[in-house]
Amino acid sequence: MKVLLSWLNEFGPFADPSDAEAVEAVAADLTSLGLAVEDVISVGSPVEGVVSARVLRVEQHPDAAKVRRVWVDAGDGEERHVWCGASNMSAGDVVPLATLGTTMPNGMTIERRGILGIDSEGMLCSAVELGIGEDHSGILLLDGEAELGVSYAKVLGIEPDVVFDLDVTRNRPDCWSIEGVARDLAAWRSQTLATVGSGFDAIGTSRTVPVAIENPACGRFTATVMSGVRVTSSPDWMARRLEALGMRSINNVVDVSNYVMLELGQPNHAYDLAAIGGGFTVRSARNGEVLRTLDDVDRSCVVDDLLICDGNDVPVGLGGVMGGADSEISESTTEVVLEIAWFAPRGIMKTATRHGLRSEASARYERGVDPTLADRAIERFAELLSLTCPELVVHAGGADERSSGMPDLARSVDVRISEVNRILGTELNLGDLPGLLDPIGFVTETAGEIAKVLLPSWRPDATSEVDVIEEVARHYGYERIGRSVPKPIGHGHLSQIQIRRRRLRDVLIGLGISEAMPNPIVGPDTMERGGIAGDTLRILNPLVADESSLRLSLRPGLLTAIAHNEHHRRSGVSLFEIGRVYPPTGEGLPSEHEVLGVALAGRYAHSAVAVWREIAQALGVGAMIDQSNAPGGLHATRSGVLRAGRDVIGIIGEISPEVLENFGVSERVAVLEVRIDGILSGKAGSGSYRPISRMPSSDLDLAFVMSDEIAADRLERALRQAAAGLLVDVALFDTYRGAGVPEGHRSLAWRLRLQAHDRNLTDTDVAEVKAACEAAASKLGAQLRS
């Protein structure tokens, strides 16, 4: 929200724009009030060296088709020659002349330059070149009777000014107006808030435009007829103020409409009376109904949109957002009907968002406009328009229709002084409240220890006691309240879940696996490419079209990261992620689970099993590998699910070749994905102390031929049980299919590390373990390979 200091000064003498210290004080006061000043911009400062000069004569050079020779007098009697590309001036006109040595706003310095061997002694300036407008079609023409040789700013009446760029929070709709900001500032400085305008008395005969409100989202709708309108340009001072606040001057009627909105915070719209068919109806749109708005865009409406229709039920405006193109003001307009309304904020916000059409009007309506402001806005509109339309007449009998949606104006809350002091840490008395609240419109009636506070109509955000206490804090001064640190009721500590999550990360990092953080929002086909079934939750307005679905699994993100590394010649990476997935529930929103995903590029399935065993040992949990059915997206014979009892808590194995191809990964990838909500929240089993043996160890390599239908995990468990007394570790180090191995079978080579705690192992010890392992394997149909 931008605020012009000279405009603020109409509500009270706050600061001289040329006094830098006073301007800085205003900025500091606004920030103290919670209206943070993000920038202070100086405007209207004249370009030194640009003076008024009269055109003496103009000639076309026979060898220069695009430029003309102009001779001017800058009031010193000296005739200066200037080359100029514009053709809109003639002898006798007064124009701005940038003299030699002048530095223009764009940084260019005016120097003596020649064309066809003839020097130019300056430059004639357009409004754009001086930074005071957008018209670059020709040279800026000044008043023909203006004094020569003086600053163009003096001729135009331009004075230095200051724009404050405020960061106004959504709960301050009143400060989306000059008056609202001035009210707060005047109260803070103990100044009286002045009333702008002197009123308008030219009231004509009664002329009523019928109004019907069919949708209560429009709580109030006024329609006032004004005749004697002459569409022309606005006064320079008004155009400059609008342009300083970022609004382009269009014509006197539109500019006055915008001026009133900025000044009072009341959006309004002037329709050409001849184009509205004799009346207004405010109703819900019909699905597919089309309205062409003032920006010449055809907008297809839905039933939630609010339309303002003419007497023939033809839409002429998108309620609270923008008017229609067919009823806009034109040069032939002589009578207008001024619409000022109150609309429910939520509906306007939805409409503006749906159409991607955020206007100055919608920005105010969606925050909340004062429902009582219409009469003042009509009077101020007429007063300002009469400056350019001296025959303007406001006709009596204007429509003022209200619906059940009109907000309650008689609002009040009880405020306890004890609660004020408890929340703010102050020692205020009840008698202090009127001085803090009354100047900003919160009228206070005190009785006992409670104050009854009447809430102002321009503060729809204030609804409860704590809202009033916030106003007390603002105008008492945040810096006067001081700071205090709440006393803790207990010492801080990590939760059990946080401790176990950190432990899990430590284990994975200790295994040489790097943590990755892929985006949880993926493309609509990502899950399908990963072989993962299920409907994903789609985002209606994604920032990127290819990222519009919430993921069902961590695998696609990890595979994308592996592919990225592989494409940069980094093969064999090992990654893990602890993140959330969002599987569908079939009942609206999806569920949300915390999951661990591990992807080991260039590794076999048994590497994922080894990682799982380390995790299980560290966290004191266990799960059985079930290979009866391969999960989607995993290798058909090298994968399975992890079961804790009857519950499936994860998957383990290798990614299928088809999925690897979909993601552009050329190496095999071992994968582990397990839901860890329950693992982290559960208690770890009690660990037992195992002393480290000081005796040497022996490795025993055994290769077994077994059917493809028998899971390797079953054989590993059998070997562990057979060598339990001396076994330190067991690892699968080779899988072979080929010559010497029957069809439908494979050879699995295991390395068993044996060690005793009290002695060196003998050949007999190792032989006994080998025999026990061979016997255990034979029960599964596995034969020792010689």
PDB file of N, CA and C in Angstrom, residues 626-686:
ATOM      1  N   ASP A 626       9.183 -61.629   3.277  1.00  0.00           N
ATOM      2  CA  ASP A 626       8.232 -62.522   2.614  1.00  0.00           C
ATOM      3  C   ASP A 626       8.367 -62.326   1.106  1.00  0.00           C
ATOM      4  N   GLN A 627       8.823 -63.375   0.394  1.00  0.00           N
ATOM      5  CA  GLN A 627       9.025 -63.277  -1.053  1.00  0.00           C
ATOM      6  C   GLN A 627       7.928 -63.972  -1.853  1.00  0.00           C
ATOM      7  N   SER A 628       6.811 -64.222  -1.207  1.00  0.00           N
ATOM      8  CA  SER A 628       5.731 -64.929  -1.916  1.00  0.00           C
ATOM      9  C   SER A 628       5.169 -64.102  -3.063  1.00  0.00           C
ATOM     10  N   ASN A 629       5.160 -62.784  -2.930  1.00  0.00           N
ATOM     11  CA  ASN A 629       4.662 -61.916  -3.995  1.00  0.00           C
ATOM     12  C   ASN A 629       5.575 -60.697  -4.094  1.00  0.00           C
ATOM     13  N   ALA A 630       6.069 -60.417  -5.296  1.00  0.00           N
ATOM     14  CA  ALA A 630       6.953 -59.272  -5.495  1.00  0.00           C
ATOM     15  C   ALA A 630       6.129 -57.986  -5.535  1.00  0.00           C
ATOM     16  N   PRO A 631       6.526 -56.955  -4.793  1.00  0.00           N
ATOM     17  CA  PRO A 631       5.808 -55.673  -4.847  1.00  0.00           C
ATOM     18  C   PRO A 631       5.932 -55.032  -6.217  1.00  0.00           C
ATOM     19  N   GLY A 632       4.981 -54.139  -6.555  1.00  0.00           N
ATOM     20  CA  GLY A 632       5.005 -53.448  -7.834  1.00  0.00           C
ATOM     21  C   GLY A 632       6.243 -52.604  -8.003  1.00  0.00           C
ATOM     22  N   GLY A 633       6.842 -52.671  -9.186  1.00  0.00           N
ATOM     23  CA  GLY A 633       8.023 -51.891  -9.491  1.00  0.00           C
ATOM     24  C   GLY A 633       9.323 -52.538  -9.068  1.00  0.00           C
ATOM     25  N   LEU A 634       9.252 -53.742  -8.419  1.00  0.00           N
ATOM     26  CA  LEU A 634      10.463 -54.429  -7.971  1.00  0.00           C
ATOM     27  C   LEU A 634      10.700 -55.685  -8.796  1.00  0.00           C
ATOM     28  N   HIS A 635      11.918 -56.208  -8.737  1.00  0.00           N
ATOM     29  CA  HIS A 635      12.303 -57.400  -9.490  1.00  0.00           C
ATOM     30  C   HIS A 635      11.451 -58.587  -9.050  1.00  0.00           C
ATOM     31  N   ALA A 636      11.004 -59.354 -10.022  1.00  0.00           N
ATOM     32  CA  ALA A 636      10.049 -60.424  -9.737  1.00  0.00           C
ATOM     33  C   ALA A 636      10.601 -61.499  -8.816  1.00  0.00           C
ATOM     34  N   THR A 637      11.924 -61.817  -8.901  1.00  0.00           N
ATOM     35  CA  THR A 637      12.481 -62.914  -8.113  1.00  0.00           C
ATOM     36  C   THR A 637      13.497 -62.454  -7.073  1.00  0.00           C
ATOM     37  N   ARG A 638      13.761 -61.167  -6.980  1.00  0.00           N
ATOM     38  CA  ARG A 638      14.782 -60.688  -6.045  1.00  0.00           C
ATOM     39  C   ARG A 638      14.209 -59.655  -5.078  1.00  0.00           C
ATOM     40  N   SER A 639      12.934 -59.794  -4.768  1.00  0.00           N
ATOM     41  CA  SER A 639      12.279 -58.800  -3.928  1.00  0.00           C
ATOM     42  C   SER A 639      11.244 -59.460  -3.030  1.00  0.00           C
ATOM     43  N   GLY A 640      10.827 -58.716  -2.051  1.00  0.00           N
ATOM     44  CA  GLY A 640       9.806 -59.205  -1.143  1.00  0.00           C
ATOM     45  C   GLY A 640       9.292 -58.069  -0.285  1.00  0.00           C
ATOM     46  N   VAL A 641       8.441 -58.412   0.673  1.00  0.00           N
ATOM     47  CA  VAL A 641       7.907 -57.421   1.597  1.00  0.00           C
ATOM     48  C   VAL A 641       8.426 -57.720   2.997  1.00  0.00           C
ATOM     49  N   LEU A 642       8.469 -56.714   3.824  1.00  0.00           N
ATOM     50  CA  LEU A 642       8.841 -56.870   5.232  1.00  0.00           C
ATOM     51  C   LEU A 642       7.569 -56.966   6.051  1.00  0.00           C
ATOM     52  N   ARG A 643       7.466 -58.023   6.832  1.00  0.00           N
ATOM     53  CA  ARG A 643       6.277 -58.234   7.653  1.00  0.00           C
ATOM     54  C   ARG A 643       6.663 -58.205   9.128  1.00  0.00           C
ATOM     55  N   ALA A 644       5.899 -57.424   9.896  1.00  0.00           N
ATOM     56  CA  ALA A 644       6.003 -57.439  11.346  1.00  0.00           C
ATOM     57  C   ALA A 644       4.711 -58.075  11.847  1.00  0.00           C
ATOM     58  N   GLY A 645       4.790 -59.384  12.135  1.00  0.00           N
ATOM     59  CA  GLY A 645       3.556 -60.125  12.403  1.00  0.00           C
ATOM     60  C   GLY A 645       2.788 -60.269  11.112  1.00  0.00           C
ATOM     61  N   ARG A 646       1.525 -59.839  11.107  1.00  0.00           N
ATOM     62  CA  ARG A 646       0.713 -59.900   9.886  1.00  0.00           C
ATOM     63  C   ARG A 646       0.762 -58.608   9.077  1.00  0.00           C
ATOM     64  N   ASP A 647       1.357 -57.577   9.661  1.00  0.00           N
ATOM     65  CA  ASP A 647       1.359 -56.265   9.004  1.00  0.00           C
ATOM     66  C   ASP A 647       2.553 -56.119   8.078  1.00  0.00           C
ATOM     67  N   VAL A 648       2.292 -55.621   6.858  1.00  0.00           N
ATOM     68  CA  VAL A 648       3.362 -55.290   5.915  1.00  0.00           C
ATOM     69  C   VAL A 648       3.853 -53.887   6.244  1.00  0.00           C
ATOM     70  N   ILE A 649       5.150 -53.763   6.581  1.00  0.00           N
ATOM     71  CA  ILE A 649       5.689 -52.457   6.941  1.00  0.00           C
ATOM     72  C   ILE A 649       6.655 -51.915   5.902  1.00  0.00           C
ATOM     73  N   GLY A 650       6.958 -52.691   4.873  1.00  0.00           N
ATOM     74  CA  GLY A 650       7.873 -52.182   3.862  1.00  0.00           C
ATOM     75  C   GLY A 650       8.152 -53.170   2.763  1.00  0.00           C
ATOM     76  N   ILE A 651       9.057 -52.749   1.875  1.00  0.00           N
ATOM     77  CA  ILE A 651       9.483 -53.600   0.759  1.00  0.00           C
ATOM     78  C   ILE A 651      11.002 -53.640   0.741  1.00  0.00           C
ATOM     79  N   ILE A 652      11.562 -54.684   0.123  1.00  0.00           N
ATOM     80  CA  ILE A 652      13.010 -54.839   0.077  1.00  0.00           C
ATOM     81  C   ILE A 652      13.371 -55.654  -1.153  1.00  0.00           C
ATOM     82  N   GLY A 653      14.502 -55.368  -1.758  1.00  0.00           N
ATOM     83  CA  GLY A 653      14.915 -56.131  -2.936  1.00  0.00           C
ATOM     84  C   GLY A 653      15.636 -55.271  -3.948  1.00  0.00           C
ATOM     85  N   GLU A 654      15.306 -55.506  -5.241  1.00  0.00           N
ATOM     86  CA  GLU A 654      15.908 -54.753  -6.334  1.00  0.00           C
ATOM     87  C   GLU A 654      14.821 -54.145  -7.205  1.00  0.00           C
ATOM     88  N   ILE A 655      15.130 -52.993  -7.784  1.00  0.00           N
ATOM     89  CA  ILE A 655      14.211 -52.335  -8.718  1.00  0.00           C
ATOM     90  C   ILE A 655      14.152 -53.143 -10.009  1.00  0.00           C
ATOM     91  N   SER A 656      12.947 -53.250 -10.570  1.00  0.00           N
ATOM     92  CA  SER A 656      12.794 -54.025 -11.808  1.00  0.00           C
ATOM     93  C   SER A 656      13.487 -53.327 -12.966  1.00  0.00           C
ATOM     94  N   PRO A 657      13.971 -54.082 -13.968  1.00  0.00           N
ATOM     95  CA  PRO A 657      14.649 -53.483 -15.125  1.00  0.00           C
ATOM     96  C   PRO A 657      13.768 -52.474 -15.860  1.00  0.00           C
ATOM     97  N   GLU A 658      12.459 -52.737 -15.941  1.00  0.00           N
ATOM     98  CA  GLU A 658      11.567 -51.815 -16.653  1.00  0.00           C
ATOM     99  C   GLU A 658      11.533 -50.440 -15.987  1.00  0.00           C
ATOM    100  N   VAL A 659      11.465 -50.436 -14.654  1.00  0.00           N
ATOM    101  CA  VAL A 659      11.434 -49.156 -13.936  1.00  0.00           C
ATOM    102  C   VAL A 659      12.768 -48.439 -14.073  1.00  0.00           C
ATOM    103  N   LEU A 660      13.874 -49.191 -14.004  1.00  0.00           N
ATOM    104  CA  LEU A 660      15.188 -48.571 -14.185  1.00  0.00           C
ATOM    105  C   LEU A 660      15.291 -47.902 -15.547  1.00  0.00           C
ATOM    106  N   GLU A 661      14.752 -48.550 -16.552  1.00  0.00           N
ATOM    107  CA  GLU A 661      14.773 -47.981 -17.898  1.00  0.00           C
ATOM    108  C   GLU A 661      13.922 -46.713 -17.964  1.00  0.00           C
ATOM    109  N   ASN A 662      12.768 -46.716 -17.270  1.00  0.00           N
ATOM    110  CA  ASN A 662      11.894 -45.537 -17.263  1.00  0.00           C
ATOM    111  C   ASN A 662      12.586 -44.313 -16.689  1.00  0.00           C
ATOM    112  N   PHE A 663      13.473 -44.534 -15.718  1.00  0.00           N
ATOM    113  CA  PHE A 663      14.158 -43.421 -15.073  1.00  0.00           C
ATOM    114  C   PHE A 663      15.552 -43.169 -15.632  1.00  0.00           C
ATOM    115  N   GLY A 664      15.934 -43.917 -16.648  1.00  0.00           N
ATOM    116  CA  GLY A 664      17.226 -43.702 -17.277  1.00  0.00           C
ATOM    117  C   GLY A 664      18.399 -44.151 -16.434  1.00  0.00           C
ATOM    118  N   VAL A 665      18.210 -45.221 -15.626  1.00  0.00           N
ATOM    119  CA  VAL A 665      19.282 -45.753 -14.786  1.00  0.00           C
ATOM    120  C   VAL A 665      19.809 -47.026 -15.439  1.00  0.00           C
ATOM    121  N   SER A 666      21.126 -47.113 -15.649  1.00  0.00           N
ATOM    122  CA  SER A 666      21.694 -48.263 -16.352  1.00  0.00           C
ATOM    123  C   SER A 666      22.207 -49.346 -15.410  1.00  0.00           C
ATOM    124  N   GLU A 667      22.431 -49.048 -14.142  1.00  0.00           N
ATOM    125  CA  GLU A 667      22.959 -50.043 -13.199  1.00  0.00           C
ATOM    126  C   GLU A 667      21.839 -50.571 -12.313  1.00  0.00           C
ATOM    127  N   ARG A 668      22.047 -51.790 -11.779  1.00  0.00           N
ATOM    128  CA  ARG A 668      21.054 -52.363 -10.893  1.00  0.00           C
ATOM    129  C   ARG A 668      20.981 -51.520  -9.616  1.00  0.00           C
ATOM    130  N   VAL A 669      19.819 -51.542  -8.965  1.00  0.00           N
ATOM    131  CA  VAL A 669      19.619 -50.737  -7.761  1.00  0.00           C
ATOM    132  C   VAL A 669      18.926 -51.576  -6.702  1.00  0.00           C
ATOM    133  N   ALA A 670      19.602 -51.768  -5.564  1.00  0.00           N
ATOM    134  CA  ALA A 670      18.972 -52.417  -4.413  1.00  0.00           C
ATOM    135  C   ALA A 670      18.178 -51.369  -3.655  1.00  0.00           C
ATOM    136  N   VAL A 671      17.036 -51.774  -3.101  1.00  0.00           N
ATOM    137  CA  VAL A 671      16.149 -50.796  -2.492  1.00  0.00           C
ATOM    138  C   VAL A 671      15.554 -51.334  -1.201  1.00  0.00           C
ATOM    139  N   LEU A 672      15.363 -50.434  -0.263  1.00  0.00           N
ATOM    140  CA  LEU A 672      14.662 -50.708   0.996  1.00  0.00           C
ATOM    141  C   LEU A 672      13.732 -49.541   1.245  1.00  0.00           C
ATOM    142  N   GLU A 673      12.458 -49.821   1.472  1.00  0.00           N
ATOM    143  CA  GLU A 673      11.491 -48.771   1.810  1.00  0.00           C
ATOM    144  C   GLU A 673      10.608 -49.308   2.917  1.00  0.00           C
ATOM    145  N   VAL A 674      10.627 -48.629   4.060  1.00  0.00           N
ATOM    146  CA  VAL A 674       9.917 -49.139   5.216  1.00  0.00           C
ATOM    147  C   VAL A 674       9.226 -47.990   5.943  1.00  0.00           C
ATOM    148  N   ARG A 675       8.009 -48.235   6.342  1.00  0.00           N
ATOM    149  CA  ARG A 675       7.259 -47.241   7.118  1.00  0.00           C
ATOM    150  C   ARG A 675       7.801 -47.228   8.545  1.00  0.00           C
ATOM    151  N   ILE A 676       8.162 -46.045   9.039  1.00  0.00           N
ATOM    152  CA  ILE A 676       8.861 -45.984  10.326  1.00  0.00           C
ATOM    153  C   ILE A 676       8.065 -45.282  11.419  1.00  0.00           C
ATOM    154  N   ASP A 677       6.785 -44.918  11.155  1.00  0.00           N
ATOM    155  CA  ASP A 677       5.991 -44.292  12.218  1.00  0.00           C
ATOM    156  C   ASP A 677       6.022 -45.126  13.492  1.00  0.00           C
ATOM    157  N   GLY A 678       5.655 -46.402  13.339  1.00  0.00           N
ATOM    158  CA  GLY A 678       5.590 -47.286  14.494  1.00  0.00           C
ATOM    159  C   GLY A 678       6.954 -47.639  15.053  1.00  0.00           C
ATOM    160  N   ILE A 679       7.942 -47.755  14.163  1.00  0.00           N
ATOM    161  CA  ILE A 679       9.294 -48.096  14.610  1.00  0.00           C
ATOM    162  C   ILE A 679       9.861 -46.993  15.492  1.00  0.00           C
ATOM    163  N   LEU A 680       9.636 -45.737  15.094  1.00  0.00           N
ATOM    164  CA  LEU A 680      10.185 -44.625  15.863  1.00  0.00           C
ATOM    165  C   LEU A 680       9.441 -44.416  17.174  1.00  0.00           C
ATOM    166  N   SER A 681       8.151 -44.643  17.164  1.00  0.00           N
ATOM    167  CA  SER A 681       7.369 -44.408  18.381  1.00  0.00           C
ATOM    168  C   SER A 681       7.459 -45.570  19.365  1.00  0.00           C
ATOM    169  N   GLY A 682       7.867 -46.767  18.879  1.00  0.00           N
ATOM    170  CA  GLY A 682       7.975 -47.921  19.762  1.00  0.00           C
ATOM    171  C   GLY A 682       9.218 -47.861  20.620  1.00  0.00           C
ATOM    172  N   LYS A 683       9.260 -48.733  21.600  1.00  0.00           N
ATOM    173  CA  LYS A 683      10.425 -48.815  22.487  1.00  0.00           C
ATOM    174  C   LYS A 683      11.398 -49.863  21.980  1.00  0.00           C
ATOM    175  N   ALA A 684      12.666 -49.544  22.083  1.00  0.00           N
ATOM    176  CA  ALA A 684      13.687 -50.506  21.665  1.00  0.00           C
ATOM    177  C   ALA A 684      13.769 -51.646  22.679  1.00  0.00           C
ATOM    178  N   GLY A 685      14.026 -52.844  22.152  1.00  0.00           N
ATOM    179  CA  GLY A 685      14.214 -53.984  23.050  1.00  0.00           C
ATOM    180  C   GLY A 685      15.492 -53.813  23.859  1.00  0.00           C
ATOM    181  N   SER A 686      15.531 -54.402  25.009  1.00  0.00           N
ATOM    182  CA  SER A 686      16.715 -54.258  25.860  1.00  0.00           C
ATOM    183  C   SER A 686      17.885 -55.013  25.240  1.00  0.00           C
TER     184      SER A 686
END
